[in-house]
mmCIF file of C-alpha atoms and ligand atoms in Angstrom:
data_model
loop_
_atom_site.group_PDB
_atom_site.id
_atom_site.type_symbol
_atom_site.label_atom_id
_atom_site.label_comp_id
_atom_site.label_asym_id
_atom_site.label_seq_id
_atom_site.Cartn_x
_atom_site.Cartn_y
_atom_site.Cartn_z
ATOM 1 C CA MET A 1 -25.787 -14.682 0.381
ATOM 2 C CA SER A 2 -26.956 -11.398 -1.065
ATOM 3 C CA HIS A 3 -24.436 -9.055 -2.675
ATOM 4 C CA LYS A 4 -24.562 -5.281 -2.616
ATOM 5 C CA ILE A 5 -24.059 -3.804 -6.062
ATOM 6 C CA VAL A 6 -23.771 -0.081 -6.679
ATOM 7 C CA ALA A 7 -24.419 1.126 -10.230
ATOM 8 C CA LEU A 8 -23.034 4.459 -11.424
ATOM 9 C CA PRO A 9 -24.519 5.094 -14.898
ATOM 10 C CA GLY A 10 -22.790 8.474 -15.327
ATOM 11 C CA ASP A 11 -23.084 10.576 -18.476
ATOM 12 C CA GLY A 12 -23.502 10.371 -22.262
ATOM 13 C CA ILE A 13 -23.968 6.764 -23.342
ATOM 14 C CA GLY A 14 -23.360 5.630 -19.727
ATOM 15 C CA PRO A 15 -27.057 5.501 -18.747
ATOM 16 C CA GLU A 16 -28.002 3.828 -22.077
ATOM 17 C CA ILE A 17 -25.590 0.938 -21.640
ATOM 18 C CA MET A 18 -26.217 0.665 -17.884
ATOM 19 C CA THR A 19 -29.996 0.323 -18.284
ATOM 20 C CA GLY A 20 -29.598 -2.750 -20.479
ATOM 21 C CA ALA A 21 -26.849 -4.166 -18.288
ATOM 22 C CA LEU A 22 -29.037 -3.970 -15.175
ATOM 23 C CA GLU A 23 -31.948 -5.648 -16.968
ATOM 24 C CA ILE A 24 -29.674 -8.492 -17.989
ATOM 25 C CA LEU A 25 -28.200 -8.751 -14.500
ATOM 26 C CA GLU A 26 -31.729 -9.167 -13.139
ATOM 27 C CA GLN A 27 -32.572 -11.866 -15.658
ATOM 28 C CA LEU A 28 -29.343 -13.736 -14.894
ATOM 29 C CA SER A 29 -30.029 -13.590 -11.158
ATOM 30 C CA ASN A 30 -33.357 -15.361 -11.752
ATOM 31 C CA ASP A 31 -31.869 -17.919 -14.121
ATOM 32 C CA PHE A 32 -28.798 -18.669 -12.011
ATOM 33 C CA ASN A 33 -30.284 -18.189 -8.576
ATOM 34 C CA PHE A 34 -28.161 -15.486 -7.025
ATOM 35 C CA GLU A 35 -29.355 -12.515 -5.027
ATOM 36 C CA TYR A 36 -28.210 -8.933 -4.942
ATOM 37 C CA GLU A 37 -29.315 -5.558 -3.650
ATOM 38 C CA LEU A 38 -28.914 -2.725 -6.099
ATOM 39 C CA GLU A 39 -28.338 0.977 -5.442
ATOM 40 C CA ILE A 40 -28.017 3.493 -8.253
ATOM 41 C CA HIS A 41 -26.117 6.725 -7.582
ATOM 42 C CA ASP A 42 -25.228 9.963 -9.325
ATOM 43 C CA PHE A 43 -21.627 10.150 -10.477
ATOM 44 C CA GLY A 44 -19.741 12.390 -12.895
ATOM 45 C CA GLY A 45 -21.416 15.235 -14.752
ATOM 46 C CA ILE A 46 -24.898 14.372 -13.564
ATOM 47 C CA ALA A 47 -23.624 14.540 -9.973
ATOM 48 C CA ILE A 48 -22.140 17.974 -10.660
ATOM 49 C CA ASP A 49 -25.595 19.063 -11.863
ATOM 50 C CA HIS A 50 -27.432 17.556 -8.880
ATOM 51 C CA HIS A 51 -24.915 17.951 -6.037
ATOM 52 C CA GLY A 52 -22.216 20.384 -7.242
ATOM 53 C CA THR A 53 -19.491 17.724 -7.203
ATOM 54 C CA PRO A 54 -18.704 14.699 -9.430
ATOM 55 C CA LEU A 55 -18.234 12.341 -6.473
ATOM 56 C CA PRO A 56 -20.754 13.190 -3.737
ATOM 57 C CA ASP A 57 -20.191 11.672 -0.275
ATOM 58 C CA THR A 58 -23.415 9.656 -0.602
ATOM 59 C CA THR A 59 -22.056 8.035 -3.780
ATOM 60 C CA LEU A 60 -18.617 7.363 -2.318
ATOM 61 C CA ASN A 61 -20.034 5.912 0.907
ATOM 62 C CA ALA A 62 -22.375 3.638 -1.034
ATOM 63 C CA CYS A 63 -19.390 2.421 -3.088
ATOM 64 C CA LYS A 64 -17.315 1.803 0.031
ATOM 65 C CA ASN A 65 -20.119 -0.339 1.470
ATOM 66 C CA ALA A 66 -20.697 -2.279 -1.739
ATOM 67 C CA ASP A 67 -19.392 -5.683 -2.785
ATOM 68 C CA ALA A 68 -19.045 -4.533 -6.380
ATOM 69 C CA ILE A 69 -19.445 -1.356 -8.398
ATOM 70 C CA LEU A 70 -20.630 -1.120 -11.998
ATOM 71 C CA LEU A 71 -19.714 2.081 -13.793
ATOM 72 C CA GLY A 72 -20.954 3.319 -17.180
ATOM 73 C CA ALA A 73 -18.905 6.339 -18.252
ATOM 74 C CA VAL A 74 -18.507 9.985 -17.304
ATOM 75 C CA GLY A 75 -17.755 13.298 -18.971
ATOM 76 C CA GLY A 76 -19.049 15.442 -21.771
ATOM 77 C CA PRO A 77 -18.909 18.843 -23.406
ATOM 78 C CA LYS A 78 -21.240 20.313 -20.787
ATOM 79 C CA TRP A 79 -18.622 19.893 -18.043
ATOM 80 C CA THR A 80 -15.238 21.135 -19.201
ATOM 81 C CA GLY A 81 -14.446 23.711 -16.502
ATOM 82 C CA PRO A 82 -10.972 23.307 -14.986
ATOM 83 C CA ASN A 83 -11.944 22.722 -11.346
ATOM 84 C CA ASN A 84 -14.995 20.518 -11.246
ATOM 85 C CA ARG A 85 -14.852 17.929 -13.975
ATOM 86 C CA PRO A 86 -16.586 14.538 -14.140
ATOM 87 C CA GLU A 87 -13.192 12.942 -14.822
ATOM 88 C CA GLN A 88 -11.970 14.173 -11.401
ATOM 89 C CA GLY A 89 -14.734 12.052 -9.887
ATOM 90 C CA LEU A 90 -13.375 9.006 -11.699
ATOM 91 C CA LEU A 91 -9.836 9.607 -10.463
ATOM 92 C CA GLY A 92 -11.282 10.377 -7.027
ATOM 93 C CA ILE A 93 -13.160 7.101 -6.705
ATOM 94 C CA ARG A 94 -10.154 5.086 -7.929
ATOM 95 C CA LYS A 95 -7.946 6.778 -5.332
ATOM 96 C CA ALA A 96 -10.482 6.638 -2.493
ATOM 97 C CA LEU A 97 -11.044 2.909 -2.987
ATOM 98 C CA GLY A 98 -7.357 2.188 -3.597
ATOM 99 C CA LEU A 99 -8.088 0.619 -6.992
ATOM 100 C CA PHE A 100 -4.454 0.336 -8.050
ATOM 101 C CA ALA A 101 -4.836 -2.556 -10.513
ATOM 102 C CA ASN A 102 -6.833 -2.246 -13.714
ATOM 103 C CA ILE A 103 -7.278 -5.374 -15.817
ATOM 104 C CA ARG A 104 -8.050 -4.790 -19.506
ATOM 105 C CA PRO A 105 -8.297 -7.939 -21.656
ATOM 106 C CA THR A 106 -8.093 -8.051 -25.456
ATOM 107 C CA ILE A 107 -9.301 -11.241 -27.132
ATOM 108 C CA VAL A 108 -10.033 -12.119 -30.749
ATOM 109 C CA THR A 109 -10.101 -15.848 -30.058
ATOM 110 C CA ASN A 110 -13.834 -15.729 -29.318
ATOM 111 C CA GLY A 111 -14.530 -15.196 -33.006
ATOM 112 C CA THR A 112 -14.064 -11.477 -33.612
ATOM 113 C CA SER A 113 -10.945 -11.534 -35.813
ATOM 114 C CA HIS A 114 -13.051 -10.848 -38.942
ATOM 115 C CA LEU A 115 -14.075 -7.489 -37.397
ATOM 116 C CA SER A 116 -10.529 -6.280 -36.858
ATOM 117 C CA PRO A 117 -9.278 -3.316 -38.904
ATOM 118 C CA ILE A 118 -6.008 -5.286 -39.064
ATOM 119 C CA LYS A 119 -5.535 -8.247 -41.432
ATOM 120 C CA GLU A 120 -7.066 -11.381 -39.965
ATOM 121 C CA SER A 121 -3.845 -13.318 -40.462
ATOM 122 C CA ARG A 122 -2.030 -10.877 -38.180
ATOM 123 C CA VAL A 123 -4.542 -10.792 -35.346
ATOM 124 C CA ALA A 124 -5.316 -14.528 -35.309
ATOM 125 C CA GLY A 125 -4.756 -16.036 -31.868
ATOM 126 C CA THR A 126 -4.565 -12.695 -30.048
ATOM 127 C CA ASP A 127 -5.411 -13.058 -26.371
ATOM 128 C CA PHE A 128 -3.663 -10.760 -23.915
ATOM 129 C CA ILE A 129 -4.327 -8.689 -20.820
ATOM 130 C CA ILE A 130 -3.087 -5.204 -20.088
ATOM 131 C CA VAL A 131 -2.451 -4.693 -16.374
ATOM 132 C CA ARG A 132 -2.599 -0.947 -15.951
ATOM 133 C CA GLU A 133 -1.369 0.743 -12.751
ATOM 134 C CA LEU A 134 -4.317 2.970 -11.840
ATOM 135 C CA THR A 135 -3.616 5.134 -8.792
ATOM 136 C CA GLY A 136 -0.134 6.516 -9.419
ATOM 137 C CA GLY A 137 2.003 8.183 -12.045
ATOM 138 C CA ILE A 138 1.348 11.457 -13.771
ATOM 139 C CA TYR A 139 -2.395 11.313 -13.086
ATOM 140 C CA PHE A 140 -1.836 11.869 -9.369
ATOM 141 C CA GLY A 141 1.731 13.170 -8.928
ATOM 142 C CA GLU A 142 2.282 16.425 -7.037
ATOM 143 C CA PRO A 143 3.048 19.214 -7.601
ATOM 144 C CA LYS A 144 0.608 20.086 -10.353
ATOM 145 C CA SER A 145 -0.163 23.592 -11.543
ATOM 146 C CA LEU A 146 -1.653 25.514 -14.402
ATOM 147 C CA SER A 147 -1.451 29.180 -15.324
ATOM 148 C CA THR A 148 -1.823 30.921 -18.648
ATOM 149 C CA GLU A 149 1.972 30.761 -19.162
ATOM 150 C CA ASN A 150 3.052 27.560 -17.423
ATOM 151 C CA ALA A 151 1.791 24.104 -16.712
ATOM 152 C CA LEU A 152 3.235 21.390 -14.503
ATOM 153 C CA ASP A 153 2.422 17.707 -14.066
ATOM 154 C CA SER A 154 4.588 15.387 -11.993
ATOM 155 C CA LEU A 155 5.278 11.777 -12.888
ATOM 156 C CA THR A 156 6.130 9.985 -9.665
ATOM 157 C CA TYR A 157 6.272 6.316 -8.667
ATOM 158 C CA THR A 158 7.499 4.655 -5.506
ATOM 159 C CA ARG A 159 9.143 1.231 -5.371
ATOM 160 C CA ALA A 160 6.178 -0.062 -3.347
ATOM 161 C CA GLU A 161 3.651 1.077 -5.955
ATOM 162 C CA ILE A 162 5.595 -0.638 -8.739
ATOM 163 C CA GLU A 163 6.139 -3.805 -6.711
ATOM 164 C CA ARG A 164 2.451 -4.378 -6.028
ATOM 165 C CA ILE A 165 1.363 -3.886 -9.661
ATOM 166 C CA ALA A 166 4.310 -6.015 -10.830
ATOM 167 C CA ARG A 167 3.068 -8.853 -8.607
ATOM 168 C CA VAL A 168 -0.408 -8.576 -10.153
ATOM 169 C CA GLY A 169 1.161 -8.920 -13.597
ATOM 170 C CA PHE A 170 3.418 -11.836 -12.623
ATOM 171 C CA GLU A 171 0.607 -13.700 -10.841
ATOM 172 C CA LEU A 172 -1.634 -13.387 -13.902
ATOM 173 C CA ALA A 173 1.129 -14.438 -16.288
ATOM 174 C CA GLN A 174 1.924 -17.426 -14.053
ATOM 175 C CA LYS A 175 -1.672 -18.648 -14.480
ATOM 176 C CA ARG A 176 -1.658 -18.032 -18.244
ATOM 177 C CA ARG A 177 1.057 -18.499 -20.875
ATOM 178 C CA LYS A 178 3.826 -17.342 -18.495
ATOM 179 C CA LYS A 179 4.946 -14.380 -20.530
ATOM 180 C CA LEU A 180 5.126 -10.874 -19.054
ATOM 181 C CA THR A 181 5.884 -7.787 -21.138
ATOM 182 C CA SER A 182 6.721 -4.711 -19.091
ATOM 183 C CA VAL A 183 6.251 -1.440 -20.942
ATOM 184 C CA ASP A 184 8.097 1.747 -20.032
ATOM 185 C CA LYS A 185 10.088 4.671 -21.437
ATOM 186 C CA GLU A 186 13.353 3.744 -19.748
ATOM 187 C CA ASN A 187 15.434 5.559 -22.365
ATOM 188 C CA VAL A 188 14.059 8.913 -21.125
ATOM 189 C CA LEU A 189 12.118 8.811 -17.861
ATOM 190 C CA SER A 190 13.486 8.331 -14.333
ATOM 191 C CA SER A 191 10.210 6.776 -13.232
ATOM 192 C CA SER A 192 10.653 4.193 -15.995
ATOM 193 C CA LYS A 193 14.227 3.419 -14.918
ATOM 194 C CA LEU A 194 12.897 2.599 -11.447
ATOM 195 C CA TRP A 195 9.991 0.699 -13.034
ATOM 196 C CA ARG A 196 12.331 -1.558 -15.018
ATOM 197 C CA ASN A 197 14.601 -2.196 -12.002
ATOM 198 C CA VAL A 198 11.659 -3.185 -9.836
ATOM 199 C CA ILE A 199 10.182 -5.491 -12.491
ATOM 200 C CA ASN A 200 13.557 -7.222 -12.775
ATOM 201 C CA SER A 201 13.892 -7.625 -9.017
ATOM 202 C CA ILE A 202 10.357 -9.046 -8.616
ATOM 203 C CA SER A 203 10.937 -11.418 -11.554
ATOM 204 C CA VAL A 204 13.267 -13.463 -9.323
ATOM 205 C CA GLU A 205 10.154 -14.550 -7.358
ATOM 206 C CA TYR A 206 8.574 -15.903 -10.558
ATOM 207 C CA PRO A 207 11.256 -17.973 -12.277
ATOM 208 C CA GLU A 208 8.718 -19.667 -14.575
ATOM 209 C CA VAL A 209 7.583 -16.382 -16.075
ATOM 210 C CA GLU A 210 9.539 -15.101 -19.046
ATOM 211 C CA VAL A 211 9.938 -11.307 -18.788
ATOM 212 C CA ASN A 212 10.713 -8.903 -21.535
ATOM 213 C CA HIS A 213 10.798 -5.129 -21.627
ATOM 214 C CA LEU A 214 9.473 -2.913 -24.391
ATOM 215 C CA LEU A 215 9.643 0.836 -24.789
ATOM 216 C CA VAL A 216 6.135 2.224 -25.058
ATOM 217 C CA ASP A 217 6.516 3.612 -28.578
ATOM 218 C CA ALA A 218 7.736 0.261 -29.890
ATOM 219 C CA CYS A 219 4.970 -1.507 -27.986
ATOM 220 C CA ALA A 220 2.377 0.647 -29.754
ATOM 221 C CA MET A 221 3.807 -0.622 -33.041
ATOM 222 C CA HIS A 222 4.035 -4.287 -31.945
ATOM 223 C CA LEU A 223 0.360 -4.205 -30.898
ATOM 224 C CA ILE A 224 -0.565 -3.598 -34.539
ATOM 225 C CA THR A 225 2.009 -5.740 -36.319
ATOM 226 C CA ASN A 226 2.108 -8.774 -34.022
ATOM 227 C CA PRO A 227 -0.523 -8.627 -31.260
ATOM 228 C CA SER A 228 -0.595 -12.397 -30.708
ATOM 229 C CA GLN A 229 2.924 -12.298 -29.194
ATOM 230 C CA PHE A 230 1.541 -10.799 -25.954
ATOM 231 C CA ASP A 231 0.246 -12.645 -22.907
ATOM 232 C CA VAL A 232 0.303 -10.139 -20.025
ATOM 233 C CA ILE A 233 1.421 -6.532 -20.444
ATOM 234 C CA VAL A 234 2.133 -4.558 -17.273
ATOM 235 C CA THR A 235 2.545 -0.829 -17.478
ATOM 236 C CA GLU A 236 2.111 2.505 -15.718
ATOM 237 C CA ASN A 237 -1.059 4.546 -15.620
ATOM 238 C CA LEU A 238 -0.824 6.821 -18.677
ATOM 239 C CA PHE A 239 0.832 4.275 -20.979
ATOM 240 C CA GLY A 240 -1.838 1.746 -19.977
ATOM 241 C CA ASP A 241 -4.597 4.219 -20.754
ATOM 242 C CA ILE A 242 -3.304 4.892 -24.246
ATOM 243 C CA LEU A 243 -2.234 1.364 -25.168
ATOM 244 C CA SER A 244 -5.551 -0.126 -24.009
ATOM 245 C CA ASP A 245 -7.603 2.120 -26.306
ATOM 246 C CA GLU A 246 -5.262 1.103 -29.127
ATOM 247 C CA ALA A 247 -5.568 -2.572 -28.191
ATOM 248 C CA SER A 248 -9.354 -2.357 -27.947
ATOM 249 C CA VAL A 249 -9.783 -1.997 -31.692
ATOM 250 C CA ILE A 250 -7.849 -5.190 -32.472
ATOM 251 C CA PRO A 251 -11.056 -7.239 -31.916
ATOM 252 C CA GLY A 252 -13.099 -4.598 -33.726
ATOM 253 C CA SER A 253 -14.186 -1.693 -31.523
ATOM 254 C CA LEU A 254 -13.484 0.364 -28.436
ATOM 255 C CA GLY A 255 -17.081 -0.423 -27.501
ATOM 256 C CA LEU A 256 -16.165 -4.062 -26.906
ATOM 257 C CA SER A 257 -13.529 -3.712 -24.173
ATOM 258 C CA PRO A 258 -14.353 -4.369 -20.504
ATOM 259 C CA SER A 259 -12.245 -3.790 -17.410
ATOM 260 C CA ALA A 260 -12.011 -4.690 -13.741
ATOM 261 C CA SER A 261 -10.201 -2.668 -11.098
ATOM 262 C CA PHE A 262 -9.205 -3.902 -7.678
ATOM 263 C CA SER A 263 -7.479 -2.843 -4.491
ATOM 264 C CA GLU A 264 -5.596 -4.741 -1.775
ATOM 265 C CA GLN A 265 -9.001 -5.470 -0.236
ATOM 266 C CA GLY A 266 -12.461 -4.024 -0.718
ATOM 267 C CA PRO A 267 -14.970 -3.686 -3.513
ATOM 268 C CA ARG A 268 -13.949 -4.092 -7.126
ATOM 269 C CA LEU A 269 -15.093 -1.739 -9.840
ATOM 270 C CA TYR A 270 -16.133 -2.875 -13.311
ATOM 271 C CA GLU A 271 -16.391 -0.523 -16.278
ATOM 272 C CA PRO A 272 -16.024 -0.548 -20.041
ATOM 273 C CA ILE A 273 -12.789 1.187 -21.042
ATOM 274 C CA HIS A 274 -14.511 3.625 -23.382
ATOM 275 C CA GLY A 275 -15.836 7.045 -22.422
ATOM 276 C CA SER A 276 -19.213 8.717 -22.529
ATOM 277 C CA ALA A 277 -19.123 9.018 -26.355
ATOM 278 C CA PRO A 278 -21.036 12.326 -26.538
ATOM 279 C CA ASP A 279 -20.983 12.100 -30.354
ATOM 280 C CA ILE A 280 -23.397 9.144 -30.291
ATOM 281 C CA ALA A 281 -25.242 9.702 -26.991
ATOM 282 C CA ASN A 282 -29.064 9.451 -26.868
ATOM 283 C CA GLN A 283 -29.264 7.745 -30.257
ATOM 284 C CA ASP A 284 -29.634 4.175 -29.036
ATOM 285 C CA ILE A 285 -26.600 3.122 -31.099
ATOM 286 C CA ALA A 286 -23.918 2.644 -28.409
ATOM 287 C CA ASN A 287 -22.299 -0.770 -28.300
ATOM 288 C CA PRO A 288 -23.367 -2.312 -24.964
ATOM 289 C CA PHE A 289 -20.914 -5.243 -25.122
ATOM 290 C CA GLY A 290 -18.031 -3.531 -23.247
ATOM 291 C CA MET A 291 -20.415 -2.790 -20.376
ATOM 292 C CA LEU A 292 -21.899 -6.293 -20.485
ATOM 293 C CA LEU A 293 -18.505 -8.003 -20.594
ATOM 294 C CA SER A 294 -17.640 -5.879 -17.525
ATOM 295 C CA VAL A 295 -20.776 -7.279 -15.862
ATOM 296 C CA ALA A 296 -19.505 -10.755 -16.757
ATOM 297 C CA MET A 297 -16.171 -9.963 -15.070
ATOM 298 C CA CYS A 298 -18.139 -8.784 -12.019
ATOM 299 C CA LEU A 299 -20.203 -11.976 -11.938
ATOM 300 C CA ARG A 300 -17.062 -14.070 -12.066
ATOM 301 C CA GLU A 301 -14.742 -12.132 -9.763
ATOM 302 C CA SER A 302 -17.001 -10.480 -7.174
ATOM 303 C CA LEU A 303 -20.191 -12.562 -7.100
ATOM 304 C CA GLU A 304 -18.426 -15.788 -8.057
ATOM 305 C CA VAL A 305 -21.315 -17.008 -10.198
ATOM 306 C CA HIS A 306 -19.118 -18.429 -12.922
ATOM 307 C CA ALA A 307 -21.896 -20.155 -14.854
ATOM 308 C CA ALA A 308 -23.776 -16.858 -15.258
ATOM 309 C CA ALA A 309 -20.610 -15.088 -16.441
ATOM 310 C CA ASP A 310 -19.862 -17.870 -18.930
ATOM 311 C CA LYS A 311 -23.423 -17.801 -20.257
ATOM 312 C CA LEU A 312 -23.444 -14.032 -20.766
ATOM 313 C CA GLU A 313 -20.119 -14.119 -22.613
ATOM 314 C CA THR A 314 -21.233 -17.036 -24.775
ATOM 315 C CA VAL A 315 -24.412 -15.208 -25.785
ATOM 316 C CA ILE A 316 -22.495 -11.999 -26.612
ATOM 317 C CA TYR A 317 -19.967 -13.799 -28.820
ATOM 318 C CA GLN A 318 -22.739 -15.770 -30.515
ATOM 319 C CA LEU A 319 -24.477 -12.496 -31.437
ATOM 320 C CA ILE A 320 -21.196 -11.150 -32.802
ATOM 321 C CA LYS A 321 -20.818 -14.288 -34.914
ATOM 322 C CA GLU A 322 -24.350 -13.765 -36.281
ATOM 323 C CA GLY A 323 -23.660 -10.104 -37.088
ATOM 324 C CA LYS A 324 -26.207 -8.923 -34.529
ATOM 325 C CA THR A 325 -24.184 -5.884 -33.487
ATOM 326 C CA THR A 326 -24.230 -2.105 -33.385
ATOM 327 C CA ARG A 327 -22.752 -0.168 -36.255
ATOM 328 C CA ASP A 328 -19.245 0.178 -34.739
ATOM 329 C CA LEU A 329 -19.006 -3.590 -35.346
ATOM 330 C CA ASN A 330 -20.486 -3.282 -38.848
ATOM 331 C CA GLY A 331 -23.971 -4.196 -37.649
ATOM 332 C CA GLN A 332 -27.258 -2.363 -38.065
ATOM 333 C CA TYR A 333 -28.926 -2.872 -34.710
ATOM 334 C CA HIS A 334 -29.802 -0.473 -31.941
ATOM 335 C CA THR A 335 -28.539 -0.809 -28.374
ATOM 336 C CA SER A 336 -32.013 -1.717 -27.163
ATOM 337 C CA GLU A 337 -32.372 -4.403 -29.855
ATOM 338 C CA ILE A 338 -29.070 -5.973 -28.813
ATOM 339 C CA ILE A 339 -30.261 -6.053 -25.206
ATOM 340 C CA GLN A 340 -33.460 -7.770 -26.344
ATOM 341 C CA PHE A 341 -31.479 -10.336 -28.378
ATOM 342 C CA ILE A 342 -29.420 -11.137 -25.305
ATOM 343 C CA LYS A 343 -32.509 -11.527 -23.119
ATOM 344 C CA ASN A 344 -34.023 -13.884 -25.682
ATOM 345 C CA ASN A 345 -30.856 -15.954 -25.888
ATOM 346 C CA LEU A 346 -29.996 -16.272 -22.204
HETATM 347 P P1 NAD B 401 -14.892 7.962 -25.969
HETATM 348 O O1 NAD B 401 -14.332 6.670 -25.543
HETATM 349 O O2 NAD B 401 -16.097 8.444 -25.257
HETATM 350 O O3 NAD B 401 -15.227 7.901 -27.535
HETATM 351 C C1 NAD B 401 -14.228 7.722 -28.527
HETATM 352 C C2 NAD B 401 -14.905 7.262 -29.830
HETATM 353 O O4 NAD B 401 -15.353 5.926 -29.676
HETATM 354 C C3 NAD B 401 -16.133 8.087 -30.176
HETATM 355 O O5 NAD B 401 -16.223 8.229 -31.574
HETATM 356 C C4 NAD B 401 -17.288 7.234 -29.672
HETATM 357 O O6 NAD B 401 -18.485 7.416 -30.370
HETATM 358 C C5 NAD B 401 -16.740 5.826 -29.847
HETATM 359 N N1 NAD B 401 -17.286 4.938 -28.812
HETATM 360 C C6 NAD B 401 -16.947 4.907 -27.502
HETATM 361 N N2 NAD B 401 -17.676 4.002 -26.861
HETATM 362 C C7 NAD B 401 -18.496 3.445 -27.757
HETATM 363 C C8 NAD B 401 -19.515 2.448 -27.687
HETATM 364 N N3 NAD B 401 -19.825 1.817 -26.540
HETATM 365 N N4 NAD B 401 -20.178 2.134 -28.820
HETATM 366 C C9 NAD B 401 -19.887 2.729 -29.975
HETATM 367 N N5 NAD B 401 -18.943 3.681 -30.110
HETATM 368 C C10 NAD B 401 -18.260 4.034 -29.014
HETATM 369 O O7 NAD B 401 -13.711 9.020 -25.853
HETATM 370 P P2 NAD B 401 -13.717 10.619 -26.056
HETATM 371 O O8 NAD B 401 -14.709 10.994 -27.101
HETATM 372 O O9 NAD B 401 -12.319 10.978 -26.210
HETATM 373 O O10 NAD B 401 -14.225 11.165 -24.653
HETATM 374 C C11 NAD B 401 -15.569 11.551 -24.384
HETATM 375 C C12 NAD B 401 -15.714 11.826 -22.907
HETATM 376 O O11 NAD B 401 -15.595 10.603 -22.171
HETATM 377 C C13 NAD B 401 -14.640 12.753 -22.340
HETATM 378 O O12 NAD B 401 -15.271 13.606 -21.419
HETATM 379 C C14 NAD B 401 -13.690 11.801 -21.644
HETATM 380 O O13 NAD B 401 -12.981 12.410 -20.581
HETATM 381 C C15 NAD B 401 -14.646 10.767 -21.128
HETATM 382 N N6 NAD B 401 -14.068 9.456 -20.850
HETATM 383 C C16 NAD B 401 -14.584 8.798 -19.776
HETATM 384 C C17 NAD B 401 -14.158 7.513 -19.491
HETATM 385 C C18 NAD B 401 -14.775 6.798 -18.341
HETATM 386 O O14 NAD B 401 -15.777 7.235 -17.810
HETATM 387 N N7 NAD B 401 -14.237 5.678 -17.912
HETATM 388 C C19 NAD B 401 -13.227 6.896 -20.331
HETATM 389 C C20 NAD B 401 -12.724 7.592 -21.429
HETATM 390 C C21 NAD B 401 -13.160 8.879 -21.688
HETATM 391 C C1 IPM B 402 -10.167 5.573 -18.780
HETATM 392 C C2 IPM B 402 -10.364 7.051 -19.028
HETATM 393 C C3 IPM B 402 -9.929 7.861 -17.820
HETATM 394 C C4 IPM B 402 -8.445 7.626 -17.622
HETATM 395 C C5 IPM B 402 -10.221 9.364 -17.896
HETATM 396 C C6 IPM B 402 -11.640 9.670 -18.246
HETATM 397 C C7 IPM B 402 -9.840 10.049 -16.615
HETATM 398 O O1 IPM B 402 -9.714 7.448 -20.181
HETATM 399 O O2 IPM B 402 -10.758 5.042 -17.828
HETATM 400 O O3 IPM B 402 -9.443 4.937 -19.543
HETATM 401 O O4 IPM B 402 -7.621 8.284 -18.264
HETATM 402 O O5 IPM B 402 -8.114 6.768 -16.818
HETATM 403 MN MN1 MN B 403 -8.905 5.809 -21.339
#
């Protein structure tokens, strides 16, 4: 069976990391005997330049018809106008495809603890997943407004939205170490009071899973002082955004973190959690591992070629062990050299 994959390279370092990822995908398909059809579409700032909008209909339709979507990153200093930003395209595609669940793993157990900015003794054994709600909360709540004197954002959640993301968290925890940490700001926010109530009511369906609640500020601290305590963290959209960038540096670099987003049914989207990194774009120094680990998630979850996913991950962590990394992981190699190392080692 052939799979339809849509690639959205985007802006900044997006095209640099996507080019290598697609080369490696092709090599893996030969080695592991799977077939796919690839379409590449404009998305983000480049789509604004070419089509006047960050998410053109052609791009969205291709994504809707795909089995899986690979996304690089969008945004940059060229596109900062209030009404037509690359980032609106990203929120638009998440909403249009109903991608309510965003899975962001953090692992040092594959041999990256020596690269952590935190003492190795503290990060040892860290292996957790942040389940970030992705289509609700303050990112999408109405009303919204902005004038020179006033600004308004609305943080809204419905019981149904919280229930479905809670179930994703509980299901994952059930398959892992059976520990779910729900993160909110229940001491201040109404949305968080509802969040905590719903988590508690769903927990009855998962008696084996131990649930605890943390306020988001305390969670930010616990992630640094004792990250190995976590198994699955479930949280709302904005908290998940912030905590996952924080978590990403525990194994060494933001450039290392992959993600997968899914809906109730339909194509899944795979993207590194970092942005377009305009400060290092076009220098061939971007870390491609977050993108490549996202490809590995895609191979496992959407194409179901587990052996290819395992192989790609093994090769990446072997390179990290050998110090064959970009400079964000203390290495001295260029993006293109890393891609070549991977090709040689597959
Ligand atoms: P960023 O994630 O792009 O970069 C933050 C820092 O991390 C920078 O110093 C950057 O050089 C570094 N970094 C990021 N990815 C790296 C990689 N693969 N290898 C090495 N270093 C890496 O965040 P930012 O600078 O705050 O945002 C830049 C633009 O990206 C903004 O327009 C923002 O809206 C956008 N953004 C897009 C996405 C996305 O497309 N999913 C995610 C986050 C931010
Ligand atoms: C991410 C990004 C996006 C988000 C931005 C670019 C809209 O930071 O994917 O983490 O906040 O979700
Ligand atoms: Mn983010």
